[in-house]
PDB file of C-alpha atoms in Angstrom:
ATOM      1  CA  UNK A 114     125.313 181.123 -23.288  1.00 44.00           C
ATOM      2  CA  UNK A 115     124.999 178.143 -25.614  1.00 44.00           C
ATOM      3  CA  UNK A 116     124.663 178.488 -29.362  1.00 44.00           C
ATOM      4  CA  UNK A 117     121.130 178.785 -30.774  1.00 45.00           C
ATOM      5  CA  UNK A 118     119.589 175.535 -31.933  1.00 44.00           C
ATOM      6  CA  UNK A 119     118.845 175.582 -35.687  1.00 39.00           C
ATOM      7  CA  UNK A 120     115.121 175.658 -36.326  1.00 45.00           C
ATOM      8  CA  UNK A 121     113.116 173.893 -38.989  1.00 39.00           C
ATOM      9  CA  UNK A 122     109.605 174.538 -40.214  1.00 37.00           C
ATOM     10  CA  UNK A 123     108.392 171.750 -37.952  1.00 37.00           C
ATOM     11  CA  UNK A 124     110.046 173.136 -34.797  1.00 43.00           C
ATOM     12  CA  UNK A 125     109.721 176.868 -35.437  1.00 49.00           C
ATOM     13  CA  UNK A 126     107.936 178.581 -32.517  1.00 53.00           C
ATOM     14  CA  UNK A 127     106.355 180.984 -34.982  1.00 56.00           C
ATOM     15  CA  UNK A 128     104.645 178.056 -36.631  1.00 48.00           C
ATOM     16  CA  UNK A 129     102.941 177.168 -33.344  1.00 49.00           C
ATOM     17  CA  UNK A 130      99.781 179.074 -32.566  1.00 47.00           C
ATOM     18  CA  UNK A 131      97.421 179.082 -29.643  1.00 47.00           C
ATOM     19  CA  UNK A 132      94.725 176.363 -29.864  1.00 48.00           C
ATOM     20  CA  UNK A 133      92.241 177.297 -32.528  1.00 47.00           C
ATOM     21  CA  UNK A 134      88.456 177.396 -32.077  1.00 47.00           C
ATOM     22  CA  UNK A 135      86.209 175.279 -34.269  1.00 46.00           C
ATOM     23  CA  UNK A 136      86.839 175.488 -37.995  1.00 44.00           C
ATOM     24  CA  UNK A 137      84.932 178.175 -39.874  1.00 42.00           C
ATOM     25  CA  UNK A 138      81.737 177.221 -41.638  1.00 44.00           C
ATOM     26  CA  UNK A 139      81.271 177.198 -45.386  1.00 39.00           C
ATOM     27  CA  UNK A 140      79.640 180.621 -45.198  1.00 45.00           C
ATOM     28  CA  UNK A 141      82.692 182.177 -43.488  1.00 42.00           C
ATOM     29  CA  UNK A 142      85.044 184.532 -45.337  1.00 42.00           C
ATOM     30  CA  UNK A 143      87.765 182.700 -47.282  1.00 41.00           C
ATOM     31  CA  UNK A 144      90.525 184.855 -45.784  1.00 58.00           C
ATOM     32  CA  UNK A 145      90.648 186.567 -42.367  1.00 70.00           C
ATOM     33  CA  UNK A 146      90.133 190.320 -42.167  1.00 86.00           C
ATOM     34  CA  UNK A 147      92.979 190.597 -39.674  1.00 94.00           C
ATOM     35  CA  UNK A 148      95.991 188.566 -38.600  1.00 96.00           C
ATOM     36  CA  UNK A 149      97.108 189.143 -35.026  1.00 97.00           C
ATOM     37  CA  UNK A 150     100.377 187.932 -33.474  1.00 98.00           C
ATOM     38  CA  UNK A 151     101.260 188.441 -29.814  1.00 98.00           C
ATOM     39  CA  UNK A 152     104.642 187.701 -28.247  1.00 98.00           C
ATOM     40  CA  UNK A 153     104.568 187.307 -24.474  1.00 98.00           C
ATOM     41  CA  UNK A 154     106.227 185.467 -21.590  1.00 98.00           C
ATOM     42  CA  UNK A 155     102.729 184.652 -20.300  1.00 98.00           C
ATOM     43  CA  UNK A 156     100.787 183.116 -23.234  1.00 98.00           C
ATOM     44  CA  UNK A 157      98.033 181.914 -20.883  1.00 98.00           C
ATOM     45  CA  UNK A 158      97.238 185.548 -20.042  1.00 98.00           C
ATOM     46  CA  UNK A 159      95.798 185.864 -23.543  1.00 98.00           C
ATOM     47  CA  UNK A 160      93.421 182.880 -23.242  1.00 97.00           C
ATOM     48  CA  UNK A 161      90.403 185.280 -23.233  1.00 96.00           C
ATOM     49  CA  UNK A 162      91.053 185.709 -26.962  1.00 95.00           C
ATOM     50  CA  UNK A 163      89.188 182.391 -27.300  1.00 95.00           C
ATOM     51  CA  UNK A 164      85.869 183.704 -25.948  1.00 93.00           C
ATOM     52  CA  UNK A 165      83.092 186.180 -26.704  1.00 92.00           C
ATOM     53  CA  UNK A 166      83.196 188.272 -29.894  1.00 90.00           C
ATOM     54  CA  UNK A 167      86.894 187.677 -30.519  1.00 91.00           C
ATOM     55  CA  UNK A 168      86.521 183.911 -30.124  1.00 92.00           C
ATOM     56  CA  UNK A 169      83.531 183.858 -32.467  1.00 92.00           C
ATOM     57  CA  UNK A 170      85.395 185.972 -35.024  1.00 91.00           C
ATOM     58  CA  UNK A 171      88.235 183.449 -34.905  1.00 92.00           C
ATOM     59  CA  UNK A 172      85.819 180.540 -35.342  1.00 91.00           C
ATOM     60  CA  UNK A 173      84.305 182.248 -38.395  1.00 90.00           C
ATOM     61  CA  UNK A 174      87.734 182.834 -39.897  1.00 89.00           C
ATOM     62  CA  UNK A 175      87.543 186.638 -39.635  1.00 90.00           C
ATOM     63  CA  UNK A 176      90.417 186.882 -37.172  1.00 94.00           C
ATOM     64  CA  UNK A 177      93.627 184.841 -37.337  1.00 94.00           C
ATOM     65  CA  UNK A 178      95.287 184.870 -33.895  1.00 96.00           C
ATOM     66  CA  UNK A 179      98.771 183.540 -33.106  1.00 97.00           C
ATOM     67  CA  UNK A 180     100.087 183.699 -29.528  1.00 98.00           C
ATOM     68  CA  UNK A 181     103.804 182.983 -29.083  1.00 98.00           C
ATOM     69  CA  UNK A 182     105.901 182.344 -25.981  1.00 98.00           C
ATOM     70  CA  UNK A 183     108.865 184.728 -26.083  1.00 98.00           C
ATOM     71  CA  UNK A 184     110.943 182.298 -24.045  1.00 98.00           C
ATOM     72  CA  UNK A 185     110.979 179.954 -27.059  1.00 98.00           C
ATOM     73  CA  UNK A 186     113.580 182.348 -28.445  1.00 98.00           C
ATOM     74  CA  UNK A 187     115.954 182.116 -25.472  1.00 97.00           C
ATOM     75  CA  UNK A 188     118.954 179.785 -25.520  1.00 93.00           C
ATOM     76  CA  UNK A 189     120.277 179.609 -21.973  1.00 94.00           C
ATOM     77  CA  UNK A 190     119.215 177.147 -19.281  1.00 95.00           C
ATOM     78  CA  UNK A 191     117.192 179.799 -17.425  1.00 96.00           C
ATOM     79  CA  UNK A 192     115.313 181.100 -20.519  1.00 97.00           C
ATOM     80  CA  UNK A 193     116.455 184.604 -19.648  1.00 97.00           C
ATOM     81  CA  UNK A 194     114.544 187.492 -21.231  1.00 97.00           C
ATOM     82  CA  UNK A 195     115.768 190.396 -19.053  1.00 97.00           C
ATOM     83  CA  UNK A 196     118.914 192.013 -17.659  1.00 97.00           C
ATOM     84  CA  UNK A 197     119.987 194.972 -15.530  1.00 96.00           C
ATOM     85  CA  UNK A 198     119.632 198.469 -17.022  1.00 96.00           C
ATOM     86  CA  UNK A 199     122.582 200.456 -18.304  1.00 96.00           C
ATOM     87  CA  UNK A 200     123.072 203.536 -16.151  1.00 95.00           C
ATOM     88  CA  UNK A 201     121.806 201.743 -13.058  1.00 94.00           C
ATOM     89  CA  UNK A 202     118.455 202.062 -11.384  1.00 92.00           C
ATOM     90  CA  UNK A 203     115.784 199.668 -10.133  1.00 92.00           C
ATOM     91  CA  UNK A 204     114.119 196.936 -12.128  1.00 95.00           C
ATOM     92  CA  UNK A 205     115.119 194.913 -15.151  1.00 97.00           C
ATOM     93  CA  UNK A 206     114.942 195.573 -18.894  1.00 97.00           C
ATOM     94  CA  UNK A 207     113.837 193.055 -21.527  1.00 97.00           C
ATOM     95  CA  UNK A 208     116.741 192.006 -23.741  1.00 97.00           C
ATOM     96  CA  UNK A 209     117.115 192.695 -27.452  1.00 97.00           C
ATOM     97  CA  UNK A 210     118.066 189.182 -28.567  1.00 98.00           C
ATOM     98  CA  UNK A 211     114.852 187.270 -27.754  1.00 98.00           C
ATOM     99  CA  UNK A 212     112.683 190.048 -29.161  1.00 98.00           C
ATOM    100  CA  UNK A 213     114.750 190.390 -32.326  1.00 98.00           C
ATOM    101  CA  UNK A 214     114.874 186.655 -33.049  1.00 98.00           C
ATOM    102  CA  UNK A 215     111.183 186.241 -32.276  1.00 98.00           C
ATOM    103  CA  UNK A 216     110.035 189.171 -34.392  1.00 98.00           C
ATOM    104  CA  UNK A 217     112.213 188.122 -37.329  1.00 98.00           C
ATOM    105  CA  UNK A 218     110.719 184.642 -37.279  1.00 98.00           C
ATOM    106  CA  UNK A 219     107.121 185.797 -36.789  1.00 98.00           C
ATOM    107  CA  UNK A 220     107.485 188.234 -39.670  1.00 98.00           C
ATOM    108  CA  UNK A 221     108.992 185.555 -41.931  1.00 97.00           C
ATOM    109  CA  UNK A 222     106.252 183.096 -40.994  1.00 95.00           C
ATOM    110  CA  UNK A 223     103.532 185.660 -41.635  1.00 96.00           C
ATOM    111  CA  UNK A 224     104.925 186.677 -45.002  1.00 96.00           C
ATOM    112  CA  UNK A 225     105.207 183.011 -46.003  1.00 94.00           C
ATOM    113  CA  UNK A 226     101.547 182.531 -45.048  1.00 92.00           C
ATOM    114  CA  UNK A 227     100.551 185.457 -47.256  1.00 91.00           C
ATOM    115  CA  UNK A 228     100.164 188.170 -44.605  1.00 91.00           C
ATOM    116  CA  UNK A 229     101.175 191.673 -45.641  1.00 94.00           C
ATOM    117  CA  UNK A 230     101.664 195.210 -44.271  1.00 95.00           C
ATOM    118  CA  UNK A 231     102.431 194.371 -40.635  1.00 97.00           C
ATOM    119  CA  UNK A 232     102.175 196.972 -37.891  1.00 98.00           C
ATOM    120  CA  UNK A 233     104.077 196.588 -34.620  1.00 98.00           C
ATOM    121  CA  UNK A 234     101.910 197.585 -31.635  1.00 98.00           C
ATOM    122  CA  UNK A 235     103.907 198.190 -28.444  1.00 98.00           C
ATOM    123  CA  UNK A 236     101.723 198.608 -25.331  1.00 97.00           C
ATOM    124  CA  UNK A 237     103.451 201.074 -23.010  1.00 96.00           C
ATOM    125  CA  UNK A 238     102.323 203.768 -20.547  1.00 95.00           C
ATOM    126  CA  UNK A 239     104.676 206.160 -22.359  1.00 95.00           C
ATOM    127  CA  UNK A 240     102.895 205.703 -25.708  1.00 96.00           C
ATOM    128  CA  UNK A 241     100.226 207.696 -27.514  1.00 97.00           C
ATOM    129  CA  UNK A 242      96.737 207.371 -25.981  1.00 97.00           C
ATOM    130  CA  UNK A 243      94.634 204.541 -27.368  1.00 97.00           C
ATOM    131  CA  UNK A 244      91.396 206.073 -28.631  1.00 94.00           C
ATOM    132  CA  UNK A 245      88.441 205.003 -30.724  1.00 92.00           C
ATOM    133  CA  UNK A 246      90.004 206.834 -33.660  1.00 92.00           C
ATOM    134  CA  UNK A 247      93.133 204.720 -33.307  1.00 96.00           C
ATOM    135  CA  UNK A 248      91.023 201.566 -32.984  1.00 96.00           C
ATOM    136  CA  UNK A 249      89.369 202.437 -36.299  1.00 94.00           C
ATOM    137  CA  UNK A 250      92.783 203.047 -37.870  1.00 96.00           C
ATOM    138  CA  UNK A 251      94.168 199.723 -36.654  1.00 97.00           C
ATOM    139  CA  UNK A 252      91.036 197.850 -37.759  1.00 95.00           C
ATOM    140  CA  UNK A 253      91.863 198.845 -41.340  1.00 95.00           C
ATOM    141  CA  UNK A 254      95.294 197.199 -41.079  1.00 96.00           C
ATOM    142  CA  UNK A 255      95.627 193.572 -42.228  1.00 96.00           C
ATOM    143  CA  UNK A 256      98.249 192.452 -39.683  1.00 97.00           C
ATOM    144  CA  UNK A 257      99.019 193.544 -36.111  1.00 98.00           C
ATOM    145  CA  UNK A 258     101.967 192.262 -34.075  1.00 98.00           C
ATOM    146  CA  UNK A 259     101.793 192.951 -30.325  1.00 98.00           C
ATOM    147  CA  UNK A 260     104.833 193.092 -28.038  1.00 98.00           C
ATOM    148  CA  UNK A 261     103.512 193.251 -24.453  1.00 98.00           C
ATOM    149  CA  UNK A 262     106.475 193.862 -22.153  1.00 96.00           C
ATOM    150  CA  UNK A 263     107.184 193.152 -18.515  1.00 95.00           C
ATOM    151  CA  UNK A 264     109.590 194.649 -15.974  1.00 94.00           C
ATOM    152  CA  UNK A 265     110.783 198.142 -16.978  1.00 93.00           C
ATOM    153  CA  UNK A 266     109.998 197.574 -20.651  1.00 96.00           C
ATOM    154  CA  UNK A 267     111.874 196.523 -23.798  1.00 97.00           C
ATOM    155  CA  UNK A 268     115.367 197.719 -24.719  1.00 97.00           C
ATOM    156  CA  UNK A 269     114.756 200.808 -26.869  1.00 97.00           C
ATOM    157  CA  UNK A 270     116.904 199.487 -29.705  1.00 97.00           C
ATOM    158  CA  UNK A 271     114.224 196.922 -30.575  1.00 98.00           C
ATOM    159  CA  UNK A 272     111.727 199.653 -31.492  1.00 97.00           C
ATOM    160  CA  UNK A 273     114.424 201.624 -33.324  1.00 97.00           C
ATOM    161  CA  UNK A 274     115.390 198.558 -35.361  1.00 98.00           C
ATOM    162  CA  UNK A 275     111.873 197.591 -36.423  1.00 98.00           C
ATOM    163  CA  UNK A 276     110.813 201.166 -37.113  1.00 98.00           C
ATOM    164  CA  UNK A 277     113.131 200.921 -40.146  1.00 97.00           C
ATOM    165  CA  UNK A 278     111.068 198.013 -41.482  1.00 96.00           C
ATOM    166  CA  UNK A 279     107.443 198.627 -40.550  1.00 97.00           C
ATOM    167  CA  UNK A 280     105.173 201.104 -38.768  1.00 97.00           C
ATOM    168  CA  UNK A 281     105.598 201.021 -34.982  1.00 98.00           C
ATOM    169  CA  UNK A 282     102.741 202.220 -32.777  1.00 98.00           C
ATOM    170  CA  UNK A 283     103.620 202.751 -29.120  1.00 98.00           C
ATOM    171  CA  UNK A 284     100.225 202.835 -27.427  1.00 98.00           C
ATOM    172  CA  UNK A 285      98.985 203.551 -23.895  1.00 97.00           C
ATOM    173  CA  UNK A 286      95.556 202.445 -22.659  1.00 97.00           C
ATOM    174  CA  UNK A 287      95.589 204.937 -19.786  1.00 96.00           C
ATOM    175  CA  UNK A 288      97.542 207.061 -17.359  1.00 95.00           C
ATOM    176  CA  UNK A 289      98.465 204.220 -15.028  1.00 93.00           C
ATOM    177  CA  UNK A 290     101.013 201.397 -14.884  1.00 94.00           C
ATOM    178  CA  UNK A 291     100.289 197.649 -14.991  1.00 96.00           C
ATOM    179  CA  UNK A 292     102.576 194.708 -14.284  1.00 95.00           C
ATOM    180  CA  UNK A 293     102.715 193.942 -17.998  1.00 97.00           C
ATOM    181  CA  UNK A 294     101.247 194.742 -21.399  1.00 97.00           C
ATOM    182  CA  UNK A 295      99.054 191.673 -21.885  1.00 98.00           C
ATOM    183  CA  UNK A 296      95.945 193.375 -20.476  1.00 98.00           C
ATOM    184  CA  UNK A 297      96.478 196.154 -23.010  1.00 98.00           C
ATOM    185  CA  UNK A 298      96.636 193.563 -25.807  1.00 98.00           C
ATOM    186  CA  UNK A 299      93.221 192.250 -24.734  1.00 98.00           C
ATOM    187  CA  UNK A 300      91.783 195.779 -24.582  1.00 98.00           C
ATOM    188  CA  UNK A 301      93.130 196.835 -27.972  1.00 98.00           C
ATOM    189  CA  UNK A 302      92.214 193.558 -29.662  1.00 97.00           C
ATOM    190  CA  UNK A 303      88.594 193.694 -28.529  1.00 95.00           C
ATOM    191  CA  UNK A 304      88.239 197.365 -29.508  1.00 95.00           C
ATOM    192  CA  UNK A 305      89.688 196.635 -32.962  1.00 95.00           C
ATOM    193  CA  UNK A 306      88.031 193.269 -33.614  1.00 93.00           C
ATOM    194  CA  UNK A 307      84.494 194.543 -32.998  1.00 92.00           C
ATOM    195  CA  UNK A 308      85.005 197.025 -35.844  1.00 92.00           C
ATOM    196  CA  UNK A 309      85.809 194.329 -38.398  1.00 91.00           C
ATOM    197  CA  UNK A 310      83.034 193.691 -40.955  1.00 87.00           C
ATOM    198  CA  UNK A 311      80.651 190.998 -39.776  1.00 80.00           C
ATOM    199  CA  UNK A 312      81.968 190.663 -36.211  1.00 83.00           C
ATOM    200  CA  UNK A 313      79.043 192.485 -34.588  1.00 79.00           C
ATOM    201  CA  UNK A 314      75.613 191.035 -35.260  1.00 62.00           C
ATOM    202  CA  UNK A 315      74.333 194.481 -36.235  1.00 55.00           C
ATOM    203  CA  UNK A 316      76.734 196.467 -38.403  1.00 54.00           C
ATOM    204  CA  UNK A 317      75.230 199.709 -37.066  1.00 58.00           C
ATOM    205  CA  UNK A 318      75.921 198.823 -33.418  1.00 56.00           C
ATOM    206  CA  UNK A 319      79.200 200.721 -33.119  1.00 55.00           C
ATOM    207  CA  UNK A 320      78.081 203.868 -34.933  1.00 58.00           C
ATOM    208  CA  UNK A 321      76.534 205.410 -31.793  1.00 55.00           C
ATOM    209  CA  UNK A 322      79.280 204.249 -29.440  1.00 61.00           C
ATOM    210  CA  UNK A 323      81.081 206.736 -27.243  1.00 59.00           C
ATOM    211  CA  UNK A 324      83.871 208.350 -29.308  1.00 59.00           C
ATOM    212  CA  UNK A 325      82.647 206.787 -32.574  1.00 63.00           C
ATOM    213  CA  UNK A 326      83.812 208.770 -35.621  1.00 62.00           C
ATOM    214  CA  UNK A 327      81.233 211.281 -36.796  1.00 69.00           C
ATOM    215  CA  UNK A 328      78.625 212.879 -34.561  1.00 73.00           C
ATOM    216  CA  UNK A 329      79.830 210.970 -31.468  1.00 79.00           C
ATOM    217  CA  UNK A 330      83.548 211.611 -31.996  1.00 81.00           C
ATOM    218  CA  UNK A 331      83.984 213.633 -28.779  1.00 85.00           C
ATOM    219  CA  UNK A 332      80.920 212.539 -26.833  1.00 90.00           C
ATOM    220  CA  UNK A 333      80.037 209.797 -24.372  1.00 92.00           C
ATOM    221  CA  UNK A 334      77.067 207.610 -25.181  1.00 91.00           C
ATOM    222  CA  UNK A 335      73.941 208.380 -23.130  1.00 92.00           C
ATOM    223  CA  UNK A 336      71.898 205.950 -20.992  1.00 94.00           C
ATOM    224  CA  UNK A 337      70.181 202.924 -22.525  1.00 93.00           C
ATOM    225  CA  UNK A 338      67.059 200.983 -21.455  1.00 95.00           C
ATOM    226  CA  UNK A 339      65.348 197.683 -22.218  1.00 95.00           C
ATOM    227  CA  UNK A 340      62.350 195.659 -21.010  1.00 95.00           C
ATOM    228  CA  UNK A 341      60.508 195.584 -18.633  1.00 95.00           C
ATOM    229  CA  UNK A 342      59.036 199.092 -18.896  1.00 94.00           C
ATOM    230  CA  UNK A 343      58.889 199.402 -15.101  1.00 95.00           C
ATOM    231  CA  UNK A 344      61.349 197.958 -12.580  1.00 95.00           C
ATOM    232  CA  UNK A 345      61.287 198.621  -8.834  1.00 96.00           C
ATOM    233  CA  UNK A 346      59.486 201.880  -9.402  1.00 96.00           C
ATOM    234  CA  UNK A 347      61.843 203.051 -12.137  1.00 96.00           C
ATOM    235  CA  UNK A 348      60.262 203.724 -15.527  1.00 96.00           C
ATOM    236  CA  UNK A 349      61.430 204.508 -19.038  1.00 95.00           C
ATOM    237  CA  UNK A 350      61.699 208.058 -20.408  1.00 96.00           C
ATOM    238  CA  UNK A 351      58.440 208.699 -22.271  1.00 96.00           C
ATOM    239  CA  UNK A 352      60.193 209.826 -25.423  1.00 97.00           C
ATOM    240  CA  UNK A 353      61.666 206.327 -25.916  1.00 96.00           C
ATOM    241  CA  UNK A 354      58.137 204.900 -25.989  1.00 96.00           C
ATOM    242  CA  UNK A 355      56.814 207.550 -28.381  1.00 96.00           C
ATOM    243  CA  UNK A 356      57.933 205.919 -31.643  1.00 95.00           C
ATOM    244  CA  UNK A 357      58.977 209.385 -32.878  1.00 97.00           C
ATOM    245  CA  UNK A 358      62.428 208.744 -34.325  1.00 96.00           C
ATOM    246  CA  UNK A 359      63.388 212.415 -34.608  1.00 96.00           C
ATOM    247  CA  UNK A 360      62.564 213.149 -30.967  1.00 97.00           C
ATOM    248  CA  UNK A 361      64.315 209.978 -29.819  1.00 96.00           C
ATOM    249  CA  UNK A 362      67.463 210.941 -31.739  1.00 94.00           C
ATOM    250  CA  UNK A 363      67.381 214.431 -30.220  1.00 96.00           C
ATOM    251  CA  UNK A 364      66.888 213.002 -26.696  1.00 96.00           C
ATOM    252  CA  UNK A 365      69.841 210.670 -27.150  1.00 95.00           C
ATOM    253  CA  UNK A 366      72.001 213.529 -28.393  1.00 95.00           C
ATOM    254  CA  UNK A 367      71.038 215.726 -25.430  1.00 97.00           C
ATOM    255  CA  UNK A 368      71.734 212.901 -22.989  1.00 96.00           C
ATOM    256  CA  UNK A 369      75.133 212.332 -24.593  1.00 95.00           C
ATOM    257  CA  UNK A 370      75.955 216.016 -24.183  1.00 96.00           C
ATOM    258  CA  UNK A 371      74.801 215.978 -20.556  1.00 97.00           C
ATOM    259  CA  UNK A 372      76.803 212.881 -19.683  1.00 96.00           C
ATOM    260  CA  UNK A 373      79.919 214.238 -21.385  1.00 96.00           C
ATOM    261  CA  UNK A 374      79.632 217.559 -19.530  1.00 96.00           C
ATOM    262  CA  UNK A 375      79.264 215.646 -16.244  1.00 96.00           C
ATOM    263  CA  UNK A 376      82.006 213.059 -16.713  1.00 97.00           C
ATOM    264  CA  UNK A 377      84.403 214.329 -19.410  1.00 95.00           C
ATOM    265  CA  UNK A 378      84.095 218.130 -19.724  1.00 96.00           C
ATOM    266  CA  UNK A 379      87.527 218.150 -21.356  1.00 94.00           C
ATOM    267  CA  UNK A 380      85.967 216.534 -24.435  1.00 93.00           C
ATOM    268  CA  UNK A 381      83.437 219.349 -24.837  1.00 95.00           C
ATOM    269  CA  UNK A 382      86.123 221.977 -24.309  1.00 94.00           C
ATOM    270  CA  UNK A 383      88.347 220.564 -27.057  1.00 91.00           C
ATOM    271  CA  UNK A 384      85.536 219.815 -29.501  1.00 91.00           C
ATOM    272  CA  UNK A 385      85.343 221.733 -32.773  1.00 90.00           C
ATOM    273  CA  UNK A 386      82.429 224.207 -32.331  1.00 92.00           C
ATOM    274  CA  UNK A 387      81.295 223.360 -35.860  1.00 92.00           C
ATOM    275  CA  UNK A 388      80.322 219.917 -34.555  1.00 91.00           C
ATOM    276  CA  UNK A 389      77.485 221.463 -32.525  1.00 94.00           C
ATOM    277  CA  UNK A 390      74.221 222.416 -34.207  1.00 94.00           C
ATOM    278  CA  UNK A 391      71.725 224.985 -32.921  1.00 96.00           C
ATOM    279  CA  UNK A 392      69.969 222.467 -30.652  1.00 97.00           C
ATOM    280  CA  UNK A 393      73.322 221.286 -29.256  1.00 96.00           C
ATOM    281  CA  UNK A 394      74.203 224.877 -28.372  1.00 96.00           C
ATOM    282  CA  UNK A 395      70.869 225.350 -26.628  1.00 97.00           C
ATOM    283  CA  UNK A 396      71.431 222.178 -24.621  1.00 97.00           C
ATOM    284  CA  UNK A 397      74.956 223.229 -23.666  1.00 97.00           C
ATOM    285  CA  UNK A 398      73.620 226.602 -22.563  1.00 96.00           C
ATOM    286  CA  UNK A 399      71.069 224.891 -20.322  1.00 96.00           C
ATOM    287  CA  UNK A 400      73.921 222.789 -18.928  1.00 97.00           C
ATOM    288  CA  UNK A 401      75.821 225.943 -18.023  1.00 96.00           C
ATOM    289  CA  UNK A 402      78.279 226.142 -20.918  1.00 96.00           C
ATOM    290  CA  UNK A 403      78.997 229.181 -23.084  1.00 95.00           C
ATOM    291  CA  UNK A 404      81.032 229.939 -26.184  1.00 93.00           C
ATOM    292  CA  UNK A 405      84.230 231.852 -25.571  1.00 92.00           C
ATOM    293  CA  UNK A 406      85.934 234.439 -27.806  1.00 91.00           C
ATOM    294  CA  UNK A 407      87.720 231.630 -29.658  1.00 91.00           C
ATOM    295  CA  UNK A 408      84.384 229.966 -30.448  1.00 91.00           C
ATOM    296  CA  UNK A 409      84.991 226.970 -28.205  1.00 94.00           C
ATOM    297  CA  UNK A 410      82.670 226.033 -25.371  1.00 95.00           C
ATOM    298  CA  UNK A 411      83.532 226.201 -21.684  1.00 95.00           C
ATOM    299  CA  UNK A 412      81.730 226.386 -18.347  1.00 94.00           C
ATOM    300  CA  UNK A 413      79.995 229.710 -17.863  1.00 90.00           C
ATOM    301  CA  UNK A 414      81.774 231.818 -15.221  1.00 84.00           C
ATOM    302  CA  UNK A 415      80.060 231.736 -11.855  1.00 72.00           C
ATOM    303  CA  UNK A 416      78.607 234.937 -10.481  1.00 54.00           C
ATOM    304  CA  UNK A 417      80.961 236.310  -7.871  1.00 44.00           C
ATOM    305  CA  UNK A 418      79.276 237.724  -4.785  1.00 49.00           C
ATOM    306  CA  UNK A 419      80.690 240.968  -3.475  1.00 41.00           C
TER     307      UNK A 419
END
């Protein structure tokens, strides 16, 4: 392995970012709400960060995104980022050296640019579940650094080392395994970015989302409708045309309860009973759910025929 080439400010990989969208307008915030760095061996996988809400947030200066090629911190002719696992077994493990050098330089670059309070986000199927609550928590952070891995994952010592310097969140987007963590970076970024002030056109849009903190914390959002009022023989529920805001709100709540019972009964079962008002309890009863001795709701026992 050859000796590392000394880096200057002009040649530092951390100083290179993915191509930026159009410059923000005069009405844009002076400073971004969130800085996001992602280290990956497939930078092109994160090109979708240029489009849709995330791309617009970048153009307005609300989101400062830097995508780095991890292989820029390798020093052998093959740009090696992985090696065989200690203890044997299939697959390869991502090496400590590229990750350590890359993270050190990205952190130094960010601090020099004025970024503060970084959080390391490690996408991994063995991490804590990514939820709307966690998205809200991360959206309040000023700087996220993503480390999407490939192969069998990153040498554990990398997380142990950086946990002594900054918060490390090991996060799973579901009970399945992908070829790499880049898809998780896209998922987490979009979930977080849409919560930043000014990113959504209507600031109230996310308040009724599935899992949104508050009344929807453990519920799925119900069905939605738009024009035309009739399509191929399918109409609109009358209550949505009534103009009665109280009845509409109640209908939406009941539909959310019904959809959650149908698709995610585990959410109802774990929900704090205090979150349900009298009308909620009536709806759950109609849906075949009852309160148990511990106060929590569960499916009513079926009648057993003799």
